[in-house]
Coordinates of C-alpha atoms and ligand atoms in Angstrom, one line a residue:
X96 CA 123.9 59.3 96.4
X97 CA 120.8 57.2 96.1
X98 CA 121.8 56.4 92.5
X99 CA 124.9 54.6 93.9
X100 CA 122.3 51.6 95.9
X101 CA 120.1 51.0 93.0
X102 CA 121.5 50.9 89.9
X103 CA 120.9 47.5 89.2
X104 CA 117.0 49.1 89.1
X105 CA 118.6 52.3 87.1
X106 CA 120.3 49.9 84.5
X107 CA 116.9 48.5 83.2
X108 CA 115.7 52.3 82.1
X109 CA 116.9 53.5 78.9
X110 CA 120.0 56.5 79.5
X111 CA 120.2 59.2 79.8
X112 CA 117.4 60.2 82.0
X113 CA 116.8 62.2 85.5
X114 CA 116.9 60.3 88.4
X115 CA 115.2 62.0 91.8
X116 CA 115.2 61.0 94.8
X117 CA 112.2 61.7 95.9
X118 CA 113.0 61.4 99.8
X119 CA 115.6 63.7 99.3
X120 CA 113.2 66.4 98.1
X121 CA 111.0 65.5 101.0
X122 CA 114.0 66.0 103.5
X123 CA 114.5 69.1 102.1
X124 CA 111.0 70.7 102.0
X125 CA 110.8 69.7 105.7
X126 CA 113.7 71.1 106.5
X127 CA 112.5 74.3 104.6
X128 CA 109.1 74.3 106.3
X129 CA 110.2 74.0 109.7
X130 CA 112.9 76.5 110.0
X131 CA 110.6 79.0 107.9
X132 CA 107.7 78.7 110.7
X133 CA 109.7 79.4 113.5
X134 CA 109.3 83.4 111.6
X135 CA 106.3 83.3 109.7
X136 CA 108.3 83.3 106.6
X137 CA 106.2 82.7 103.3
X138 CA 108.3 80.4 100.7
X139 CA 107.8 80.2 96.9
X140 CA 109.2 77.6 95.3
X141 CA 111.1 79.3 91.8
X142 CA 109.0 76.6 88.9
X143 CA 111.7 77.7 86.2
X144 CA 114.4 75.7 88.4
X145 CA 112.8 72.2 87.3
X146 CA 108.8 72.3 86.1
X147 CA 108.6 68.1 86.7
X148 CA 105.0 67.4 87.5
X149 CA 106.1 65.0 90.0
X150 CA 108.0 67.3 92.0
X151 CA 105.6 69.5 91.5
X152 CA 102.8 67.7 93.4
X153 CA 105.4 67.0 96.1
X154 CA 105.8 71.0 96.7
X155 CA 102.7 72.1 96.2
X156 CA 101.9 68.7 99.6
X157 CA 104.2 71.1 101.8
X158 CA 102.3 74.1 101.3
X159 CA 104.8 76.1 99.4
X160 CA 103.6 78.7 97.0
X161 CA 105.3 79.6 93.2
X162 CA 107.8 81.8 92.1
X163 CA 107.4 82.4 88.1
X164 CA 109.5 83.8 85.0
X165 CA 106.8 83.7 82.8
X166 CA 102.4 83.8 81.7
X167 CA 103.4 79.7 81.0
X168 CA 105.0 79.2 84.1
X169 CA 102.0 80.8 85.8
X170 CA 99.9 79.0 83.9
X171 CA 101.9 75.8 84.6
X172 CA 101.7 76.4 88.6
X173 CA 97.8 77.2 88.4
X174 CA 97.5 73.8 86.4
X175 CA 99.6 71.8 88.5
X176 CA 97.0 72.8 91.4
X177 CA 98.6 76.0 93.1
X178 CA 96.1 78.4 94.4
X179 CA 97.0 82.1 92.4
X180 CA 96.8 83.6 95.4
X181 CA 100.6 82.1 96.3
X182 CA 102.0 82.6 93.2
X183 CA 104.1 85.9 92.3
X184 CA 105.5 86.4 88.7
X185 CA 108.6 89.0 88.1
X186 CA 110.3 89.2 84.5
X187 CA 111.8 92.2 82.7
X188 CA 109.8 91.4 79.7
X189 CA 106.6 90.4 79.9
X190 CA 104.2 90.4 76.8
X191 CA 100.8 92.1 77.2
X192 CA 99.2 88.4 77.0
X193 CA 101.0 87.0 80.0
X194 CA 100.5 90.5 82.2
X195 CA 96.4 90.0 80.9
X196 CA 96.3 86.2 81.8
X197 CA 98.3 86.9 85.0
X198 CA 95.4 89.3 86.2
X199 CA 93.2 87.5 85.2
X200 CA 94.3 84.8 87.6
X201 CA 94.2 87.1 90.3
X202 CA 98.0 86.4 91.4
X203 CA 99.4 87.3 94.5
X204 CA 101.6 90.1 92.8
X205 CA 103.2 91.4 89.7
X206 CA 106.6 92.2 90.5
X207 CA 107.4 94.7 88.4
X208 CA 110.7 95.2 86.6
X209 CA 110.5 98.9 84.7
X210 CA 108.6 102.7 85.1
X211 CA 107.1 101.9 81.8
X212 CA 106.2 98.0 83.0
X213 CA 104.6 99.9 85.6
X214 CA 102.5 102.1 82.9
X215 CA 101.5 98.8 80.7
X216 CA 100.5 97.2 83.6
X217 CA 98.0 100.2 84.6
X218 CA 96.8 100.2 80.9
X219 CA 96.1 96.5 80.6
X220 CA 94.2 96.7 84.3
X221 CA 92.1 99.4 83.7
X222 CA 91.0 98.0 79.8
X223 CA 89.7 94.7 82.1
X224 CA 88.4 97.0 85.1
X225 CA 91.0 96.2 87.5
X226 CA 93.3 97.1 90.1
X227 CA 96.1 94.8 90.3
X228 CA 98.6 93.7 93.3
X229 CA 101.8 94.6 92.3
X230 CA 105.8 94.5 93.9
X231 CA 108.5 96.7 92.7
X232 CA 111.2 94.9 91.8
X233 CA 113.9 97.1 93.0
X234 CA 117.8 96.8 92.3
X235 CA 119.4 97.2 95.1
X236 CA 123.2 97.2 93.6
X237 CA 124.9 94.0 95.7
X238 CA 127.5 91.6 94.4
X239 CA 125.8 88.3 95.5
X240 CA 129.8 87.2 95.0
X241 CA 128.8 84.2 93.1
X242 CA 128.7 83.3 89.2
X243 CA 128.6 86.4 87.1
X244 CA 126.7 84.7 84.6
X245 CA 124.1 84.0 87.6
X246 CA 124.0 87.5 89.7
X247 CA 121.3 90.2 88.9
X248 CA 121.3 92.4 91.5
X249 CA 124.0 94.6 90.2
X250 CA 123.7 98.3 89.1
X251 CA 123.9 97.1 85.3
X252 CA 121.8 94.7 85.6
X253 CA 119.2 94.2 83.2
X254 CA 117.2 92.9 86.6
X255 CA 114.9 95.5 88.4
X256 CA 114.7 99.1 88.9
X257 CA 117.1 101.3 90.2
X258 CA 116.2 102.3 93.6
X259 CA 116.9 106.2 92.7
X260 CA 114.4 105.9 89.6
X261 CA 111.7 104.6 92.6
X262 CA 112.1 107.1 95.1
X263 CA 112.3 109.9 91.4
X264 CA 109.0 108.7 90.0
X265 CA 107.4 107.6 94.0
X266 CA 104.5 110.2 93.1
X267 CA 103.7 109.3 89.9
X268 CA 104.1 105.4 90.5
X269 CA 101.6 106.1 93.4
X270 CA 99.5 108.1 91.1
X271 CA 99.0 104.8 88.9
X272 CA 94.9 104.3 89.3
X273 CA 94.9 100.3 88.6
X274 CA 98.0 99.7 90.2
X275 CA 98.4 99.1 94.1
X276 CA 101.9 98.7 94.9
X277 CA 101.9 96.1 98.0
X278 CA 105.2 95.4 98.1
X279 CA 109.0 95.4 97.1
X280 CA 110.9 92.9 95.6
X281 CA 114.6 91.8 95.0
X282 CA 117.0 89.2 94.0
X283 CA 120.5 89.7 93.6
X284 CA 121.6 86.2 92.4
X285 CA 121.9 82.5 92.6
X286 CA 124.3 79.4 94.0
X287 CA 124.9 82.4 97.0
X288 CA 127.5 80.1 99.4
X289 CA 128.4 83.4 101.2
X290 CA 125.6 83.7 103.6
X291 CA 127.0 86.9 104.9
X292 CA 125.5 88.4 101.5
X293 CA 122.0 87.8 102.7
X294 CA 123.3 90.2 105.7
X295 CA 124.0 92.7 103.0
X296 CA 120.7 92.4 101.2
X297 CA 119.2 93.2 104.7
X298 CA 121.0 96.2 105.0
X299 CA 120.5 97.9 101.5
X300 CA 116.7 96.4 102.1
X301 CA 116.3 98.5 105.0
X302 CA 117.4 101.4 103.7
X303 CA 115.5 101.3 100.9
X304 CA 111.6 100.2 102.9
X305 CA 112.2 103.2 105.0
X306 CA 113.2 105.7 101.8
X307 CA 109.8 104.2 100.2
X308 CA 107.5 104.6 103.4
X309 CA 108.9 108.1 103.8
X310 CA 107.5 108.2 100.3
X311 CA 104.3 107.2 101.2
X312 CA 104.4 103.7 99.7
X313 CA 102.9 101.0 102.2
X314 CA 104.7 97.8 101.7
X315 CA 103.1 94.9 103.2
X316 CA 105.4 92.7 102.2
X317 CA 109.1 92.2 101.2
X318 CA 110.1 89.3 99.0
X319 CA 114.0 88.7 99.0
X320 CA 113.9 86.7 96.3
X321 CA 115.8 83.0 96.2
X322 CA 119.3 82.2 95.7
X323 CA 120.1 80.0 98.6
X324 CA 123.4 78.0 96.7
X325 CA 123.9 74.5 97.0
X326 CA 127.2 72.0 97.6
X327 CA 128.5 71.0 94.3
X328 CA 131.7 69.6 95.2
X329 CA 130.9 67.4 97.6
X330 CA 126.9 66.6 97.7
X331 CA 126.8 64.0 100.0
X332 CA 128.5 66.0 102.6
X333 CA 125.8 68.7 102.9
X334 CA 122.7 67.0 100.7
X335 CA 120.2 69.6 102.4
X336 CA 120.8 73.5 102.4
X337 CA 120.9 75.3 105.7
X338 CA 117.6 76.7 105.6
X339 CA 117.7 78.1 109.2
X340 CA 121.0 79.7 108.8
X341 CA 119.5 81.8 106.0
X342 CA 116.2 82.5 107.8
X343 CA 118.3 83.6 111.2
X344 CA 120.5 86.3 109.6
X345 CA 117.2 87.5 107.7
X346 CA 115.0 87.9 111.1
X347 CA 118.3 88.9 112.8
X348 CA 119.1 92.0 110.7
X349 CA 115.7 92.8 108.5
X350 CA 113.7 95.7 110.1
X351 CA 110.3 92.8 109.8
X352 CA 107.9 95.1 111.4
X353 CA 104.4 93.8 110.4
X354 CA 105.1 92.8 106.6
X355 CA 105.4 89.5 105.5
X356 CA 108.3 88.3 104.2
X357 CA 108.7 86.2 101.2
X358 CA 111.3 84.0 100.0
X359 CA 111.7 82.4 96.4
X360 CA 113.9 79.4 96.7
X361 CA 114.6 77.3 93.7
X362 CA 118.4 75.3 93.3
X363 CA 118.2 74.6 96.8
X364 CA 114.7 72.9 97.2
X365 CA 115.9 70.8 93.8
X366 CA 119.0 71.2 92.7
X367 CA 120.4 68.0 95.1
X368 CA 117.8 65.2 94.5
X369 CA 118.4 65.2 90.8
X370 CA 120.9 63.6 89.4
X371 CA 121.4 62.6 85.4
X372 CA 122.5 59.2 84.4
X373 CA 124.0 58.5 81.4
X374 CA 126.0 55.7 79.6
X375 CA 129.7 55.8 78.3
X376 CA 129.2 55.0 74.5
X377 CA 132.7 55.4 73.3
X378 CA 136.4 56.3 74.7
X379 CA 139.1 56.8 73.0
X380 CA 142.6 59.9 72.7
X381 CA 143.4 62.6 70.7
X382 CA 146.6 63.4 69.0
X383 CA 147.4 65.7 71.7
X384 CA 146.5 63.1 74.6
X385 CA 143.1 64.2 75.5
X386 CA 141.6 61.1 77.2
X387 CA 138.0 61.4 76.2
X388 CA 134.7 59.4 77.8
X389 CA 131.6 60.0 75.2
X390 CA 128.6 59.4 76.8
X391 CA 125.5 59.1 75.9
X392 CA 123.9 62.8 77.4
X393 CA 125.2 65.9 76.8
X394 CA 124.7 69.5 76.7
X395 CA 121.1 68.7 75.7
X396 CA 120.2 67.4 78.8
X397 CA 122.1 70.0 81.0
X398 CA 123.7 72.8 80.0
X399 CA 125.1 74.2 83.2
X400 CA 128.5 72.7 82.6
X401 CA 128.7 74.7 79.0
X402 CA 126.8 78.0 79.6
X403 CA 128.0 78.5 83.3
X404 CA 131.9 76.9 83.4
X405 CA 129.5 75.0 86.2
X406 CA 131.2 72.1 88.5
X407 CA 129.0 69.0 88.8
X408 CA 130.7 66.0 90.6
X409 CA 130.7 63.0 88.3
X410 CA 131.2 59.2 89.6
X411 CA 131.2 56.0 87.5
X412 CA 128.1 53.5 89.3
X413 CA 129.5 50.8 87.8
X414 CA 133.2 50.3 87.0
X415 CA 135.2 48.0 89.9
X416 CA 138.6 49.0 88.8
X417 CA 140.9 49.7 90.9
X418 CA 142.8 51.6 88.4
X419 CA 142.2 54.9 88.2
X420 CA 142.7 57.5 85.2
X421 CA 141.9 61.3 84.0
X422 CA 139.0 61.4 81.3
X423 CA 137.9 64.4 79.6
X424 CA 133.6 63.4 79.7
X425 CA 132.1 64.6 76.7
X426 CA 129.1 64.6 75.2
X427 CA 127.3 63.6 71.9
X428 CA 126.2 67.2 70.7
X429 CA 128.0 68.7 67.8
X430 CA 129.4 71.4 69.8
X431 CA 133.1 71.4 70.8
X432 CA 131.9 73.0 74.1
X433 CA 129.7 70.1 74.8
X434 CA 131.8 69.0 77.8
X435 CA 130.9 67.7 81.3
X436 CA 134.2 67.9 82.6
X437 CA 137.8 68.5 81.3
X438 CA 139.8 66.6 83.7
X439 CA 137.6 63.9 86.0
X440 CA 139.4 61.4 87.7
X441 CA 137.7 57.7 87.7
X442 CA 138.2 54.4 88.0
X443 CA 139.0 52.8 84.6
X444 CA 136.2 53.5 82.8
X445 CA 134.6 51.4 79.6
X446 CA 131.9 51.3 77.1
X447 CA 128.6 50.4 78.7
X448 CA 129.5 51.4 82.1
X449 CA 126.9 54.0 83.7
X450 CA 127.8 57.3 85.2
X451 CA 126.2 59.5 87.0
X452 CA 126.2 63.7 87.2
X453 CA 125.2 64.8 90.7
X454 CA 122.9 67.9 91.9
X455 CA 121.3 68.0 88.2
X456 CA 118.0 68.8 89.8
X457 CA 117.9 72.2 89.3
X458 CA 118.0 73.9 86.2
X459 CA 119.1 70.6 84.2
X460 CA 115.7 69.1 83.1
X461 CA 114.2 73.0 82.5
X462 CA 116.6 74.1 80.5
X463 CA 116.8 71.0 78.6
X464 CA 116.8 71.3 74.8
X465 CA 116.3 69.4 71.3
X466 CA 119.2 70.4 69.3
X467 CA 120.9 68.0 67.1
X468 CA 116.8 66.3 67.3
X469 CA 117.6 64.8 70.3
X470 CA 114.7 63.7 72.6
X471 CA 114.5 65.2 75.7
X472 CA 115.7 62.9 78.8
X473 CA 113.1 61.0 80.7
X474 CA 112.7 60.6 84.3
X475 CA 112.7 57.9 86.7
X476 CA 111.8 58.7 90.3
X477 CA 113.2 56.6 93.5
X478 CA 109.6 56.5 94.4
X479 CA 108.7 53.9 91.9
X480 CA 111.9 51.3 92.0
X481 CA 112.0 50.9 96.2
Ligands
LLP28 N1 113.6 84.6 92.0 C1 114.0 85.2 90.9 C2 113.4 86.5 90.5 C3 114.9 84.6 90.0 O1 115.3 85.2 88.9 C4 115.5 83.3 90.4 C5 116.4 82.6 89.5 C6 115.0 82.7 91.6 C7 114.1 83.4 92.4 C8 115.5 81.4 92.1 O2 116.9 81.4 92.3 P1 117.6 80.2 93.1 O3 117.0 80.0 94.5 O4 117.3 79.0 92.2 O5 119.0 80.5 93.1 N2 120.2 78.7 85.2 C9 121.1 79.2 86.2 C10 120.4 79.9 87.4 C11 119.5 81.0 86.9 C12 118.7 81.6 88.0 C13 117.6 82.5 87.4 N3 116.8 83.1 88.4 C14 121.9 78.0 86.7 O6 121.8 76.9 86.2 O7 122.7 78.2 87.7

């Protein structure tokens, strides 16, 4: 961990803030880049996974294009300098305003996640004299065998829509005048460590392309979606995804023929060259022996920990104890769930000492929040302090 060789730099910012390594992110989009050439793959990085202009530029130098969640993250991408033409935008509910502005844009496709999305869509295109790229964003009913706060490619999903529905309505979808349905979408989840899934997803994928060309649809491209996982417990042991295992089970078992393929990788482009630092500010015990470290962040500044039941490794930078104890780290939100970790073990740890929360890159700053008034954390990039 970067953080570990320059916190004597880290120590003069005020805590807590984001710290990215901004090699780290470099490392990874190469590695990203290259093993997605070898196939012509097309990557999109997935904006709602941390929306830091910085990073941001960094992307947008290695020629990825956008995945987005929303008319603002659109609107975000195109402002940060992506062209529209690489940006795709799925969400099960999008407001008439963001479909309008996302046509307006002239985005590389909807992906649509309803029949009567489908029908809006039509309505809003023909009002503006349109005919508008779109991807169905089709369900395909895999257990990503990850989080189940984090999968969405499961029959009752909210996510999608169901494969049987498409190849019901294929007529009428087709009979939409200011739609063009180019392609098909999916995701089934995120933090996917069983790469055999993606094997899966191939399967029920081409299944489903040859039900839907039978049905007369012409899908020029397939987008799998994202959810490449990363190494929480031990970051330093694997501190860039394996890209090209991903991308060889996809060419190995995806029927390709001539469509593009699309990816829409988010956590692991990001997720391991954040990290949060944050000060201890108190420690003291409960009645019943709870051994608590407050610091100075908290479910504010990342929520994974509280929403999810999510792991993040957590090392003190600056304690030279030998001793070593069990803490509980907390946090300073009035929330009795605002914990980091229940049962860490760490040197002896004090007032003023600084710790750090690994792989905070992704979805830490962007779901970041101001409850309790709190300011939202700052950010200090390794780019500026070597
Ligand atoms: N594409 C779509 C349609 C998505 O919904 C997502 C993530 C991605 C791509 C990117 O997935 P990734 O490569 O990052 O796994 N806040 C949760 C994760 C929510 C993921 C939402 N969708 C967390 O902190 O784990």
């Amino acid at each position: 961990m970067l953080s570990r060789q320059v916190v004597e730099k880290l120590k003069q910012h005020e805590t807590p803030f984001y710290f990215y390594d901004m090699d780290l992110l470099r490392q990874t989009l190469d590695s990203v880049v290259w093993a997605a050439a070898k196939y012509n793959f097309k990557i999109h990085y997935a904006i709602k996974a941390n929306y830091d202009p910085r990073i941001l530029q960094v992307i947008k130098e290695y020629g990825l294009g956008i995945d987005c969640a929303s008319g603002n993250e659109v609107r975000c991408a195109i402002e940060a300098g992506f062209d529209p033409k690489s940006i795709v935008y799925a969400g099960v509910g999008k407001r008439d305003k963001e479909i309008r502005y996302a046509i307006e844009q002239g985005i590389f496709a909807i992906n649509c996640e309803s029949l009567q999305e489908l029908e809006v869509i039509d309505g809003i295109a023909a009002e503006m004299g349109k005919v508008v790229d779109c991807g169905l964003r089709v369900n395909p009913d895999i257990d990503p065998k990850t989080n189940h706060c984090i999968d969405t490619g499961q029959a009752d999903s909210k996510f999608g829509i169901s494969y049987e529905k498409v190849l019901e309505q294929a007529e009428w979808i087709q009979s939409l005048k200011h739609v063009n349905i180019k392609g098909m979408h999916l995701h089934i989840g995120s933090q996917i460590r069983e790469l055999h899934v993606f094997q899966y997803l191939c399967d029920k994928v081409n299944v489903i392309t040859d039900n839907l060309v039978r049905k007369g649809f012409k899908l020029d491209f397939v987008d799998v979606g994202g959810g490449l996982g990363i190494n929480y417990d031990m970051p330093e042991n694997e501190p860039v995804p394996n890209f090209a295992s991903v991308f060889a089970i996809i060419n190995g078992n995806l029927k390709v023929g001539n469509r593009e393929i699309h990816f829409e990788f988010g956590r692991s482009i990001v997720g391991e060259c954040g990290e949060l630092i944050t000060s201890v500010l108190y420690r003291k015990d409960t009645a019943t022996g709870r051994r608590l470290v407050i610091v100075d962040a908290s479910m504010t500044e990342l929520i994974r920990p509280m929403l999810y039941g999510s792991y993040h490794d957590i090392e003190n930078l600056t304690s030279t104890a030998e001793k070593h104890e069990k803490y509980a780290i907390v946090g300073t939100a009035c929330e009795s769930t605002d914990v980091f970790n229940e049962s860490v073990t760490l040197p002896k740890t004090v007032r003023g000492d600084i710790l750090t929360i690994k792989s905070a890159g992704a979805y830490g700053m962007s779901m970041a929040s101001r409850y309790n008034q709190h300011d939202l954390p700052g950010a200090v990039y390794s780019d500026d302090i070597k």
